[in-house]
Amino acid sequence: MPRIGQSGLSLGSRIVLATLAFCLVFTLAAVAIKTWSAWQINLAAMRAELSLIEQVYQHPLSKAIWEMDRETLRTHLASASKVSSLGQIVITITPEQRAAETFVFTQPGWQASSIAPSRQLILSYHPFSGAAGQQVGKLVLSGDERVLWARLRSEVAAIIWTQGIQSLLLAGFIMLIFNRSVTVHVQRIARHLAQLNPDNLNQALLMPRDSSRQDELSMLVSGVNNLQSNLSGYLQQKQQYEEELAKHRDHLADRVWERTAELFEANKALASSADTLRQLGDIGRELTTSLNPHAICLTLYQHLRALLPLDAFTVALLASEGDRLNLIYYIEDGLVADPAILMLDHPSSLSVRAFREEQELIIADEALIEKAPSPESIKPSAPMRSVVLRPLIVNSQRIGVVSIQSHTANAFQERELEILRSIAVYAAIALANATAYAAAEASREQTANALENLRQAQSQLIQSEKMAALGQLIAGVAHEINTPIGAVKSSGKNIADSLSHALENLPRLFQRLTEIDQQRFIQLISYKPEHVLSRREERSKVRILNQELEAENIEDAHYKAGILVQLHAESSLAEYLPLLQHPDHGLILDTAYSISSIVSNTDNINFAVEQVSKIIFALKSFSRFDHEGVSTEAHLKDGLETVLTIYQNQIKQNIELIRHYEDIAPIVCFPDELNQVWTNLIHNALQAMQYKGVLKIEISRTANEARVAISDSGCGIAEHIRPKIFDAFFTTKPIGEGSGLGLDIVKRIIHKHQGRIEVQSEVGLGTTFLIYLPYLRPN
């Protein structure tokens, strides 16, 4: 039988080992069952013994107790104690007016057990016939567990020996059946093929088995008999030719030499056929002893080149992905091409066509052959005119295609096709074995590299996910930076205009104001507001101040009320009323507004620059990657605020941000990696709320752990998918919006910090992620 590989066991050896393993399991199971049964029988036997003792001694003991015969009582007690299965006997005498008296017998070494059975009996005595029974005591019988185990050990030994012999007989019977149903027939086929020659072709291969069975042995027998039948038919045809020549010799003398030549070629072909059969067997054995695909292909080509008139030879194997054929060997006119790939949807590849149709193809159409792709490194010396392609099939599975080509038209006849078909079977087995061996070797090599690749991939994955999240924020950050830059630009222009106007009016204004009015003017332009007024607040104050100014008969009351509100002087109207009643009140208010505009626009510029600086600092902190991997002390608040700054554009629109930060000690951690945790969780929270709702962030300490809670008022997480949210590549987002790696990275980073993460969610109400990080010493 062909071996699976150089280091593998043969089929027969594996079947023997499997049979022995089955018998071993069967033996163990049978021993266990019989042992349990023996245990139950022993328990029942001990119960019966105790019951018998109880029945035998019930009356004698009751009478001895009634008659106060202590000697007889001790005699019965000693007699009962001789029963081996009895571990302890307790007799309690309960007289009506005296203290109870107890007689106890215990076997040496006996111990109370919950396994051994026990019985308890109330002893009563009838003083005379017809009298009511009177209770005189109590009898307690306890079995000895040691007797149970001793009986079980003796029975287990017999069970093991009996079952072992039965199992060995079963194994021998199974192997005998296998030998009679498989091995004997294979040996018969091998002897038949070894003895096959042109003289005994009429002797069909017969198998002493049911003819209705259709299996691989039947197919093999049928193939051998068909081959012999074909050769025998050819010999019969030859014999018919010879008889016809004998009858018409006188009339066909001119064709004697021609027919003689044909007969000579036929004899040569017949001898060649028998030799070919032997060669095919040798080729099969040689192919299946190698595990190198290239060596198998080279051996296959050399043998086919010796047997067939071929000019090109190709072997293509199905890739593990199942979407293409790998052209592992291509030789044409002695030149070997580099490996190539043939996709299974290739429209003109003959190898792909033969593989898809799963049948042998014989191509003689030169135009069709010309359209088929060929390796670029091969320059054909002449066009191919004959091509035969044969699928490689093992265990009903297609693994590839082998093809032969020739520059000669109709180069491959039935004999050549039969040779190719026979060798293709051996080639398929050999290449399948080589592929399996290569896969095993590749798997071992991949396993060897897996840990190193995993370590590298983890750090790269965290940084790439971090950069991916940063990329999603670029548009919002750009808008967030453009806003203060626009404010700076607008404020700068306003300052220039106001400064020009103020410098023009101030000298003329101070010449017209008294010293007291100058002080009022300086105080008016020096007022600093506590907070910036909203549009609604500003309109309300203007409306109230307008009414007050009209009551003072001030002209253009509404206009002047607007300027005073912008100067934040609405609450000190009485103090600035002289300025409003001054003949040059228009110049005073206009100049004051210009100077106040310079100050307010300067504050706007400073505020905008601080905002830009804060955003840039947050971006630098967020995008930094710690290559050293050294933990440091850091405040969790700093990292969270950095991420919130990055998401400021998304939060400030329709998000209510609630912060509850306790003043906790810094924690030893990897700050950059924790920033990735906050980024993923906050980003997921914003998406769950569709950027509308309440985002709540809490920092607290519980025992020796820092606790961070990130809550949202979004759609929540369904209960059936909560166990999957931390799995790699699992996502509920549409294709293109989520990689499914965010929460997996979060979990890995938290585990790296020896912490834990919990999730609480209710559909329709929102989700809360709880992160617990222990306080550890720095590295």
PDB file of C-alpha atoms in Angstrom, residues 545-712:
ATOM      1  CA  LEU A 545     -31.396 101.488  29.093  1.00  0.00           C
ATOM      2  CA  ASN A 546     -33.266 103.058  26.179  1.00  0.00           C
ATOM      3  CA  GLN A 547     -36.265 103.640  28.437  1.00  0.00           C
ATOM      4  CA  GLU A 548     -34.036 105.218  31.101  1.00  0.00           C
ATOM      5  CA  LEU A 549     -32.393 107.546  28.553  1.00  0.00           C
ATOM      6  CA  GLU A 550     -35.732 108.601  27.111  1.00  0.00           C
ATOM      7  CA  ALA A 551     -36.843 109.431  30.640  1.00  0.00           C
ATOM      8  CA  GLU A 552     -33.807 111.760  30.879  1.00  0.00           C
ATOM      9  CA  ASN A 553     -34.764 113.368  27.526  1.00  0.00           C
ATOM     10  CA  ILE A 554     -31.576 112.137  25.830  1.00  0.00           C
ATOM     11  CA  GLU A 555     -31.639 112.404  22.034  1.00  0.00           C
ATOM     12  CA  ASP A 556     -31.014 109.251  19.955  1.00  0.00           C
ATOM     13  CA  ALA A 557     -31.641 107.258  23.102  1.00  0.00           C
ATOM     14  CA  HIS A 558     -31.685 103.864  21.374  1.00  0.00           C
ATOM     15  CA  TYR A 559     -28.370 104.430  19.571  1.00  0.00           C
ATOM     16  CA  LYS A 560     -26.639 105.725  22.695  1.00  0.00           C
ATOM     17  CA  ALA A 561     -28.109 102.892  24.789  1.00  0.00           C
ATOM     18  CA  GLY A 562     -26.538 100.371  22.364  1.00  0.00           C
ATOM     19  CA  ILE A 563     -23.100 102.033  22.676  1.00  0.00           C
ATOM     20  CA  LEU A 564     -23.287 102.174  26.497  1.00  0.00           C
ATOM     21  CA  VAL A 565     -24.247  98.496  26.658  1.00  0.00           C
ATOM     22  CA  GLN A 566     -21.318  97.600  24.400  1.00  0.00           C
ATOM     23  CA  LEU A 567     -19.081  99.673  26.738  1.00  0.00           C
ATOM     24  CA  HIS A 568     -20.636  97.707  29.687  1.00  0.00           C
ATOM     25  CA  ALA A 569     -21.646 100.995  31.364  1.00  0.00           C
ATOM     26  CA  GLU A 570     -25.393 100.362  31.552  1.00  0.00           C
ATOM     27  CA  SER A 571     -25.326  99.862  35.322  1.00  0.00           C
ATOM     28  CA  SER A 572     -23.687 103.303  35.991  1.00  0.00           C
ATOM     29  CA  LEU A 573     -25.960 105.597  33.976  1.00  0.00           C
ATOM     30  CA  ALA A 574     -26.116 108.305  36.641  1.00  0.00           C
ATOM     31  CA  GLU A 575     -22.299 108.544  36.691  1.00  0.00           C
ATOM     32  CA  TYR A 576     -21.987 108.921  32.894  1.00  0.00           C
ATOM     33  CA  LEU A 577     -25.125 111.028  32.339  1.00  0.00           C
ATOM     34  CA  PRO A 578     -23.100 114.313  32.257  1.00  0.00           C
ATOM     35  CA  LEU A 579     -21.147 112.956  29.308  1.00  0.00           C
ATOM     36  CA  LEU A 580     -24.397 112.126  27.477  1.00  0.00           C
ATOM     37  CA  GLN A 581     -25.659 115.647  28.114  1.00  0.00           C
ATOM     38  CA  HIS A 582     -22.379 117.268  27.015  1.00  0.00           C
ATOM     39  CA  PRO A 583     -22.601 119.342  23.810  1.00  0.00           C
ATOM     40  CA  ASP A 584     -20.010 116.993  22.224  1.00  0.00           C
ATOM     41  CA  HIS A 585     -21.750 113.801  23.454  1.00  0.00           C
ATOM     42  CA  GLY A 586     -21.589 112.248  19.953  1.00  0.00           C
ATOM     43  CA  LEU A 587     -17.799 112.711  19.727  1.00  0.00           C
ATOM     44  CA  ILE A 588     -17.409 111.387  23.301  1.00  0.00           C
ATOM     45  CA  LEU A 589     -19.384 108.171  22.659  1.00  0.00           C
ATOM     46  CA  ASP A 590     -17.822 107.612  19.242  1.00  0.00           C
ATOM     47  CA  THR A 591     -14.279 107.954  20.596  1.00  0.00           C
ATOM     48  CA  ALA A 592     -15.038 105.836  23.677  1.00  0.00           C
ATOM     49  CA  TYR A 593     -16.505 103.098  21.506  1.00  0.00           C
ATOM     50  CA  SER A 594     -13.388 103.135  19.230  1.00  0.00           C
ATOM     51  CA  ILE A 595     -11.014 102.791  22.216  1.00  0.00           C
ATOM     52  CA  SER A 596     -13.190 100.075  23.810  1.00  0.00           C
ATOM     53  CA  SER A 597     -13.228  98.270  20.462  1.00  0.00           C
ATOM     54  CA  ILE A 598      -9.404  98.249  20.440  1.00  0.00           C
ATOM     55  CA  VAL A 599      -9.321  96.684  23.898  1.00  0.00           C
ATOM     56  CA  SER A 600     -12.074  94.115  23.213  1.00  0.00           C
ATOM     57  CA  ASN A 601     -10.531  93.088  19.881  1.00  0.00           C
ATOM     58  CA  THR A 602      -7.142  92.725  21.574  1.00  0.00           C
ATOM     59  CA  ASP A 603      -8.775  90.391  24.126  1.00  0.00           C
ATOM     60  CA  ASN A 604     -10.367  88.481  21.247  1.00  0.00           C
ATOM     61  CA  ILE A 605      -6.947  88.030  19.629  1.00  0.00           C
ATOM     62  CA  ASN A 606      -5.390  86.799  22.897  1.00  0.00           C
ATOM     63  CA  PHE A 607      -8.279  84.392  23.480  1.00  0.00           C
ATOM     64  CA  ALA A 608      -8.055  83.060  19.897  1.00  0.00           C
ATOM     65  CA  VAL A 609      -4.279  82.554  20.177  1.00  0.00           C
ATOM     66  CA  GLU A 610      -4.780  80.644  23.460  1.00  0.00           C
ATOM     67  CA  GLN A 611      -7.385  78.428  21.754  1.00  0.00           C
ATOM     68  CA  VAL A 612      -5.057  77.654  18.832  1.00  0.00           C
ATOM     69  CA  SER A 613      -2.162  76.967  21.211  1.00  0.00           C
ATOM     70  CA  LYS A 614      -4.351  74.647  23.282  1.00  0.00           C
ATOM     71  CA  ILE A 615      -5.484  72.713  20.188  1.00  0.00           C
ATOM     72  CA  ILE A 616      -1.925  72.393  18.825  1.00  0.00           C
ATOM     73  CA  PHE A 617      -0.653  71.186  22.217  1.00  0.00           C
ATOM     74  CA  ALA A 618      -3.464  68.608  22.365  1.00  0.00           C
ATOM     75  CA  LEU A 619      -2.639  67.380  18.853  1.00  0.00           C
ATOM     76  CA  LYS A 620       1.059  67.054  19.683  1.00  0.00           C
ATOM     77  CA  SER A 621       0.262  65.153  22.882  1.00  0.00           C
ATOM     78  CA  PHE A 622      -2.233  62.911  21.108  1.00  0.00           C
ATOM     79  CA  SER A 623      -0.067  61.988  18.110  1.00  0.00           C
ATOM     80  CA  ARG A 624       3.120  61.325  20.127  1.00  0.00           C
ATOM     81  CA  PHE A 625       4.127  57.617  20.162  1.00  0.00           C
ATOM     82  CA  ASP A 626       6.186  56.222  23.006  1.00  0.00           C
ATOM     83  CA  HIS A 627       8.810  54.032  21.326  1.00  0.00           C
ATOM     84  CA  GLU A 628      10.629  53.268  24.599  1.00  0.00           C
ATOM     85  CA  GLY A 629       7.598  51.655  26.211  1.00  0.00           C
ATOM     86  CA  VAL A 630       8.505  52.962  29.717  1.00  0.00           C
ATOM     87  CA  SER A 631       5.685  53.656  32.155  1.00  0.00           C
ATOM     88  CA  THR A 632       5.563  57.015  33.947  1.00  0.00           C
ATOM     89  CA  GLU A 633       3.364  58.792  36.457  1.00  0.00           C
ATOM     90  CA  ALA A 634       0.547  60.765  34.858  1.00  0.00           C
ATOM     91  CA  HIS A 635      -2.761  62.352  35.807  1.00  0.00           C
ATOM     92  CA  LEU A 636      -5.727  60.712  34.090  1.00  0.00           C
ATOM     93  CA  LYS A 637      -7.396  64.113  33.889  1.00  0.00           C
ATOM     94  CA  ASP A 638      -4.647  65.456  31.606  1.00  0.00           C
ATOM     95  CA  GLY A 639      -5.104  62.694  29.059  1.00  0.00           C
ATOM     96  CA  LEU A 640      -8.899  62.976  29.064  1.00  0.00           C
ATOM     97  CA  GLU A 641      -8.752  66.754  28.636  1.00  0.00           C
ATOM     98  CA  THR A 642      -6.302  66.345  25.735  1.00  0.00           C
ATOM     99  CA  VAL A 643      -8.745  64.056  23.926  1.00  0.00           C
ATOM    100  CA  LEU A 644     -11.712  66.337  24.731  1.00  0.00           C
ATOM    101  CA  THR A 645      -9.795  69.240  23.204  1.00  0.00           C
ATOM    102  CA  ILE A 646      -9.272  67.217  20.031  1.00  0.00           C
ATOM    103  CA  TYR A 647     -13.020  66.495  19.878  1.00  0.00           C
ATOM    104  CA  GLN A 648     -13.979  70.059  20.836  1.00  0.00           C
ATOM    105  CA  ASN A 649     -15.509  70.808  17.430  1.00  0.00           C
ATOM    106  CA  GLN A 650     -17.842  67.779  17.643  1.00  0.00           C
ATOM    107  CA  ILE A 651     -18.704  68.356  21.316  1.00  0.00           C
ATOM    108  CA  LYS A 652     -19.465  72.074  21.357  1.00  0.00           C
ATOM    109  CA  GLN A 653     -22.360  71.869  18.888  1.00  0.00           C
ATOM    110  CA  ASN A 654     -25.112  69.686  20.361  1.00  0.00           C
ATOM    111  CA  ILE A 655     -23.336  67.793  23.165  1.00  0.00           C
ATOM    112  CA  GLU A 656     -23.799  68.528  26.854  1.00  0.00           C
ATOM    113  CA  LEU A 657     -20.446  67.686  28.461  1.00  0.00           C
ATOM    114  CA  ILE A 658     -20.514  66.833  32.186  1.00  0.00           C
ATOM    115  CA  ARG A 659     -17.264  66.420  34.099  1.00  0.00           C
ATOM    116  CA  HIS A 660     -16.962  64.923  37.592  1.00  0.00           C
ATOM    117  CA  TYR A 661     -13.250  64.771  38.421  1.00  0.00           C
ATOM    118  CA  GLU A 662     -12.094  63.753  41.882  1.00  0.00           C
ATOM    119  CA  ASP A 663      -8.647  64.909  42.942  1.00  0.00           C
ATOM    120  CA  ILE A 664      -6.832  61.549  42.828  1.00  0.00           C
ATOM    121  CA  ALA A 665      -3.134  60.773  42.847  1.00  0.00           C
ATOM    122  CA  PRO A 666      -1.303  60.257  39.522  1.00  0.00           C
ATOM    123  CA  ILE A 667      -1.087  56.684  38.281  1.00  0.00           C
ATOM    124  CA  VAL A 668       1.888  54.767  36.843  1.00  0.00           C
ATOM    125  CA  CYS A 669       0.888  54.053  33.252  1.00  0.00           C
ATOM    126  CA  PHE A 670       1.656  54.471  29.553  1.00  0.00           C
ATOM    127  CA  PRO A 671      -0.046  57.853  28.950  1.00  0.00           C
ATOM    128  CA  ASP A 672       0.036  57.694  25.146  1.00  0.00           C
ATOM    129  CA  GLU A 673      -1.665  54.296  25.108  1.00  0.00           C
ATOM    130  CA  LEU A 674      -4.307  55.427  27.597  1.00  0.00           C
ATOM    131  CA  ASN A 675      -4.998  58.423  25.332  1.00  0.00           C
ATOM    132  CA  GLN A 676      -5.877  55.870  22.659  1.00  0.00           C
ATOM    133  CA  VAL A 677      -8.344  54.263  25.119  1.00  0.00           C
ATOM    134  CA  TRP A 678     -10.024  57.625  25.842  1.00  0.00           C
ATOM    135  CA  THR A 679     -10.099  58.470  22.118  1.00  0.00           C
ATOM    136  CA  ASN A 680     -11.846  55.235  21.112  1.00  0.00           C
ATOM    137  CA  LEU A 681     -14.382  55.340  23.947  1.00  0.00           C
ATOM    138  CA  ILE A 682     -15.254  59.052  23.497  1.00  0.00           C
ATOM    139  CA  HIS A 683     -15.447  58.666  19.715  1.00  0.00           C
ATOM    140  CA  ASN A 684     -17.774  55.648  20.090  1.00  0.00           C
ATOM    141  CA  ALA A 685     -19.922  57.579  22.575  1.00  0.00           C
ATOM    142  CA  LEU A 686     -20.292  60.534  20.179  1.00  0.00           C
ATOM    143  CA  GLN A 687     -21.207  58.228  17.318  1.00  0.00           C
ATOM    144  CA  ALA A 688     -23.727  56.319  19.468  1.00  0.00           C
ATOM    145  CA  MET A 689     -25.473  59.654  20.243  1.00  0.00           C
ATOM    146  CA  GLN A 690     -25.159  60.829  16.613  1.00  0.00           C
ATOM    147  CA  TYR A 691     -23.376  63.881  18.081  1.00  0.00           C
ATOM    148  CA  LYS A 692     -26.480  64.952  20.048  1.00  0.00           C
ATOM    149  CA  GLY A 693     -26.941  64.197  23.717  1.00  0.00           C
ATOM    150  CA  VAL A 694     -25.150  64.055  27.070  1.00  0.00           C
ATOM    151  CA  LEU A 695     -21.527  62.955  27.459  1.00  0.00           C
ATOM    152  CA  LYS A 696     -20.479  62.349  31.072  1.00  0.00           C
ATOM    153  CA  ILE A 697     -16.907  61.694  32.219  1.00  0.00           C
ATOM    154  CA  GLU A 698     -16.028  60.765  35.809  1.00  0.00           C
ATOM    155  CA  ILE A 699     -12.715  60.170  37.583  1.00  0.00           C
ATOM    156  CA  SER A 700     -12.650  58.613  41.047  1.00  0.00           C
ATOM    157  CA  ARG A 701     -10.700  56.205  43.208  1.00  0.00           C
ATOM    158  CA  THR A 702     -11.913  52.926  44.703  1.00  0.00           C
ATOM    159  CA  ALA A 703      -9.548  51.168  47.121  1.00  0.00           C
ATOM    160  CA  ASN A 704      -6.244  50.737  45.229  1.00  0.00           C
ATOM    161  CA  GLU A 705      -7.694  51.457  41.791  1.00  0.00           C
ATOM    162  CA  ALA A 706      -8.329  54.541  39.705  1.00  0.00           C
ATOM    163  CA  ARG A 707     -11.784  54.474  38.122  1.00  0.00           C
ATOM    164  CA  VAL A 708     -12.801  56.248  34.902  1.00  0.00           C
ATOM    165  CA  ALA A 709     -16.428  56.183  33.729  1.00  0.00           C
ATOM    166  CA  ILE A 710     -17.410  57.383  30.235  1.00  0.00           C
ATOM    167  CA  SER A 711     -21.187  57.516  29.711  1.00  0.00           C
ATOM    168  CA  ASP A 712     -23.370  58.528  26.790  1.00  0.00           C
TER     169      ASP A 712
END
